[in-house]
CSV table of C-alpha atoms in Angstrom, one decimal:
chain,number,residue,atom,x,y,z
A,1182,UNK,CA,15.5,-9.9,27.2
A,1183,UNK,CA,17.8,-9.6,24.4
A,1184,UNK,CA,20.8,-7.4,24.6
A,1185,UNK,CA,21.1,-4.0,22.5
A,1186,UNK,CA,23.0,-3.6,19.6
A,1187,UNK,CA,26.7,-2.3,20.4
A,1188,UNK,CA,27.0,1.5,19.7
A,1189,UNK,CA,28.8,2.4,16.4
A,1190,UNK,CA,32.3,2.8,17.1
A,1191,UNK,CA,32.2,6.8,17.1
A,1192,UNK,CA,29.1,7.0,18.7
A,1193,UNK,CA,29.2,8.2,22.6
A,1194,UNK,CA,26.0,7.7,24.2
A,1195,UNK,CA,23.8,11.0,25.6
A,1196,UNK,CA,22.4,11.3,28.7
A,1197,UNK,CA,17.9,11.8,28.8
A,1198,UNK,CA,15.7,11.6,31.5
A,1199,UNK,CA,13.0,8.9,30.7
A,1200,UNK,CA,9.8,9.3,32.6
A,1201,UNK,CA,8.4,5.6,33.7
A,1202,UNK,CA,5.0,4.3,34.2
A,1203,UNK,CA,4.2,5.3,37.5
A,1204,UNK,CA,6.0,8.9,37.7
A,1205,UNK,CA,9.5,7.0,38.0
A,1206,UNK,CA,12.1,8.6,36.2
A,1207,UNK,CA,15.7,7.6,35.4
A,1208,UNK,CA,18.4,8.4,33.7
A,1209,UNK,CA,19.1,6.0,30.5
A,1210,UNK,CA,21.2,6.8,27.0
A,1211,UNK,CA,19.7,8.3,24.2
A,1212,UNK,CA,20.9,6.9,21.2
A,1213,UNK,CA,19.3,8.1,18.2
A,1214,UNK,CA,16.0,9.9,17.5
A,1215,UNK,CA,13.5,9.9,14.5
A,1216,UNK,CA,10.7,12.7,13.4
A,1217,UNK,CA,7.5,11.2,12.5
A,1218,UNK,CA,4.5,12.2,11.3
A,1219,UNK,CA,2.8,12.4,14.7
A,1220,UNK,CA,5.5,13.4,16.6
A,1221,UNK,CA,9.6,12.1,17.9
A,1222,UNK,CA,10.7,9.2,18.7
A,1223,UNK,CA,13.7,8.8,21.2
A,1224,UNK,CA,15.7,5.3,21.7
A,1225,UNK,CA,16.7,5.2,25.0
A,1226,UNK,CA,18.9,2.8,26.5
A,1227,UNK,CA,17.4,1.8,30.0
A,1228,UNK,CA,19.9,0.6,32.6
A,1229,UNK,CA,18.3,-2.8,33.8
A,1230,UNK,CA,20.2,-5.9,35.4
A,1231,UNK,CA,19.9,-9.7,33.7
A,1232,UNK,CA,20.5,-12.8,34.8
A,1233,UNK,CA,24.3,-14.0,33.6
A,1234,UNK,CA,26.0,-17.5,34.2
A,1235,UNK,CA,25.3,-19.6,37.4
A,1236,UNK,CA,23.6,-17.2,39.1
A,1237,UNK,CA,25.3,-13.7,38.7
A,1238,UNK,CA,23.5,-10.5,37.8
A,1239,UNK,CA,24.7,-8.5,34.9
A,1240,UNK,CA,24.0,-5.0,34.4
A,1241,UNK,CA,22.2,-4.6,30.8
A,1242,UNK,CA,20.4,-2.0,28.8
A,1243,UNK,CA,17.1,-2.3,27.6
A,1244,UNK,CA,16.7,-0.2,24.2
A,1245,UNK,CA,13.1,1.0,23.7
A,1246,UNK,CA,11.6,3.8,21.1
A,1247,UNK,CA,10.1,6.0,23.4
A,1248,UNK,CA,7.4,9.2,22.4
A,1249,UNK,CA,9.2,12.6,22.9
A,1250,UNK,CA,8.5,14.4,24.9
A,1251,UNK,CA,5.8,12.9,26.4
A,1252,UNK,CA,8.4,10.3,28.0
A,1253,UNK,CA,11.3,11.9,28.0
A,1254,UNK,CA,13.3,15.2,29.1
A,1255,UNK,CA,16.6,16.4,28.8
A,1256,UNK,CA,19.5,16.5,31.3
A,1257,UNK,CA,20.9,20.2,32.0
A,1258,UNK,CA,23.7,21.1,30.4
A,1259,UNK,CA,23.5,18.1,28.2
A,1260,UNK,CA,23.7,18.8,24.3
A,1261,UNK,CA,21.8,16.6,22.0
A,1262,UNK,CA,23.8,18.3,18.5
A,1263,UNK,CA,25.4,14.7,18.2
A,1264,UNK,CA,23.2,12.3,18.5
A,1265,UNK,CA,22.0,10.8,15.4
A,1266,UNK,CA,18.4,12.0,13.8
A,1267,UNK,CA,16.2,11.3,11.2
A,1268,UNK,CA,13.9,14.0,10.2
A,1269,UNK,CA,10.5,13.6,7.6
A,1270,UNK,CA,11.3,14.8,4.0
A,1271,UNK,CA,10.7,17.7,3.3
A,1272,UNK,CA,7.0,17.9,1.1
A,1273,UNK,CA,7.9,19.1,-2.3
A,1274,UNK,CA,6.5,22.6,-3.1
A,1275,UNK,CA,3.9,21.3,-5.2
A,1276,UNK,CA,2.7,19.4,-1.8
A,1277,UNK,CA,3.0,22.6,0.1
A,1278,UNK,CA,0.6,24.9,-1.9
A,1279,UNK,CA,-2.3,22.2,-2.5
A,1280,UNK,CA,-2.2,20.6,0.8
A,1281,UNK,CA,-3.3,17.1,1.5
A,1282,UNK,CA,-5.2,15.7,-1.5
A,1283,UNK,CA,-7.8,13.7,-1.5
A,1284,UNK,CA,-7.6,9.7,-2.4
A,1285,UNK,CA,-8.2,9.4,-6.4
A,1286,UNK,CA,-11.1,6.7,-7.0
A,1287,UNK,CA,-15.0,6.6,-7.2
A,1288,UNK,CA,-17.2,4.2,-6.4
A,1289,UNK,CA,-20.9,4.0,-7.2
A,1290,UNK,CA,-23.7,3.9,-4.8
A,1291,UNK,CA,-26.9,1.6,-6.4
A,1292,UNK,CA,-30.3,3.1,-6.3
A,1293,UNK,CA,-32.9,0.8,-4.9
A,1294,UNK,CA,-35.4,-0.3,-7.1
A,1295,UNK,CA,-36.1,-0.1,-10.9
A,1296,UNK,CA,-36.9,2.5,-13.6
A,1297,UNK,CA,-35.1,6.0,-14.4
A,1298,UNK,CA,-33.7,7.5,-12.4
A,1299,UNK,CA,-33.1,4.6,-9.9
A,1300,UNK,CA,-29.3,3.8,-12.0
A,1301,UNK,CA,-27.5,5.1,-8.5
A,1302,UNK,CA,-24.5,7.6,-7.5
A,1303,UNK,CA,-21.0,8.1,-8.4
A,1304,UNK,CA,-18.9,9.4,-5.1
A,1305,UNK,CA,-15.5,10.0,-4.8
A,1306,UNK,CA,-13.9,7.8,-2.3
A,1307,UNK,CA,-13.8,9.9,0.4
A,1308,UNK,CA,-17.6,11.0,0.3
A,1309,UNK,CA,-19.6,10.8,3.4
A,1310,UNK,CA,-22.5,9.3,1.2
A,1311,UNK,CA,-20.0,7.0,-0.5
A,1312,UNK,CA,-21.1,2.7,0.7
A,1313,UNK,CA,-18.4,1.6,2.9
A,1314,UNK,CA,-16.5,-1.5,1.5
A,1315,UNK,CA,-18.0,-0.4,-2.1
A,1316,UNK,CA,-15.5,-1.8,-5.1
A,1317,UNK,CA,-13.1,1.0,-6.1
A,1318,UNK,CA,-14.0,2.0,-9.7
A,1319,UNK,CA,-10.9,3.4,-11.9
A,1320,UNK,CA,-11.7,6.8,-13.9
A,1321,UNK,CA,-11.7,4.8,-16.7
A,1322,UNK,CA,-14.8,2.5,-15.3
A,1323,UNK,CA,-16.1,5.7,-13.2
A,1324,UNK,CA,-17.0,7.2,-16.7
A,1325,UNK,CA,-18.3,4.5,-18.3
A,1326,UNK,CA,-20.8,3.5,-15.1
A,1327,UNK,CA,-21.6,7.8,-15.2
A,1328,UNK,CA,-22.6,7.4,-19.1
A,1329,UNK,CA,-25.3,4.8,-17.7
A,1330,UNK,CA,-29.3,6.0,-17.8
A,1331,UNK,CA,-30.2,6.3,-14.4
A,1332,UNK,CA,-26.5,7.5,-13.0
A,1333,UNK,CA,-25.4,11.2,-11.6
A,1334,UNK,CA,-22.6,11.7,-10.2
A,1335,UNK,CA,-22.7,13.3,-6.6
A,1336,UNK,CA,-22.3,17.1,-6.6
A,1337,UNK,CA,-21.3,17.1,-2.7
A,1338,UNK,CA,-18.0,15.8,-2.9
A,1339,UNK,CA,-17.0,17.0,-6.6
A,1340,UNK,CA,-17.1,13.9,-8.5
A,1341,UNK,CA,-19.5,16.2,-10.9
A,1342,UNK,CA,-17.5,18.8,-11.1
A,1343,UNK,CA,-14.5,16.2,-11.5
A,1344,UNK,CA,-15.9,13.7,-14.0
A,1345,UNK,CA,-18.3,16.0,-16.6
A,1346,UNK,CA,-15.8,18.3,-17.8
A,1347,UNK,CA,-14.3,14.8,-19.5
A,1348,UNK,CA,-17.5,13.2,-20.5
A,1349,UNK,CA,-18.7,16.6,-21.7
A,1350,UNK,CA,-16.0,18.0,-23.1
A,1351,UNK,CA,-13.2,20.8,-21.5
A,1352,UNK,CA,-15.0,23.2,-24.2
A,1353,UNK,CA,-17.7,23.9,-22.2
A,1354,UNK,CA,-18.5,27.6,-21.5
A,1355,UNK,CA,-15.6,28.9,-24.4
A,1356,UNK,CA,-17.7,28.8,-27.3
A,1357,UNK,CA,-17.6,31.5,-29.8
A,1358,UNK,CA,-21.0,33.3,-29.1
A,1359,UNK,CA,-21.7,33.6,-32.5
């Protein structure tokens, strides 16, 4: 077992309950916790004993990351305001009103067989019909595979929608009616 990093100098260690395997629980030091995307992270600071010189017993700690707050809970009347904490940046607001995107990148689905029609399928990456393993294909490459007799580009996860306004032209539908 190797021994913890000493605490920064102005740093005074919290008391947390940590929950052991088993239904055990002990008190240990909580020395810093982090925000992730699926959830905190507390490190804790497990009071454990190790062998020292000879044959003396020292008492250690054992730091571990542990998942709030599924293995931990607070002491009463204990304030956590102090101890050091990393939150997730904040998404941007352009994040925040389109939600997750989608991975950019098409790949192309073959067609068995030969003669029209049999040039395959364009999918975005994320399409359920998309191959598995299939080479990603740039927009640049995307286009020029779309532009070949025999290729349509899948209407179920966009990449229609995506890739013919650019081989077609954004003009579409604003002609003059004339």
């Amino acid at each position: 077992m190797s021994k913890s990093p000493p605490p920064a100098p102005d740093q005074a260690p919290v008391l947390v309950r940590v929950l052991l395997p088993g239904g055990q629980e002990v008190v240990a030091r909580l020395w810093a916790r982090r925000q992730l995307p699926d959830g905190w992270r507390y490190d804790v600071g497990l009071p454990v004993y190790e062998n020292g010189p000879g044959d003396s017993v020292e008492a250690a700690e054992y730091r571990v990351w542990v998942r709030a707050p599924d293995h931990v809970r607070p002491v009463a009347g204990v304030s956590y305001d102090q101890v050091p904490t990393e939150y997730l940046p904040k998404p941007s607001v352009v994040d925040q009103v389109l939600g997750p995107r989608r991975p950019s990148g098409w790949v192309m689905a073959k067609a068995g067989g030969r003669g029209p029609g049999r040039g395959g399928v364009v999918h975005a990456l994320d399409c359920d019909e998309a191959l598995t393993g299939a080479p990603e294909l740039t927009l640049e490459r995307a286009l020029d595979v779309a532009q070949q007799p025999g290729v349509r580009l899948c209407s179920l996860c966009g990449a229609a929608a995506e890739l013919d306004p650019v081989l077609k032209g954004f003009d579409r539908g604003f002609e003059d009616s004339e």
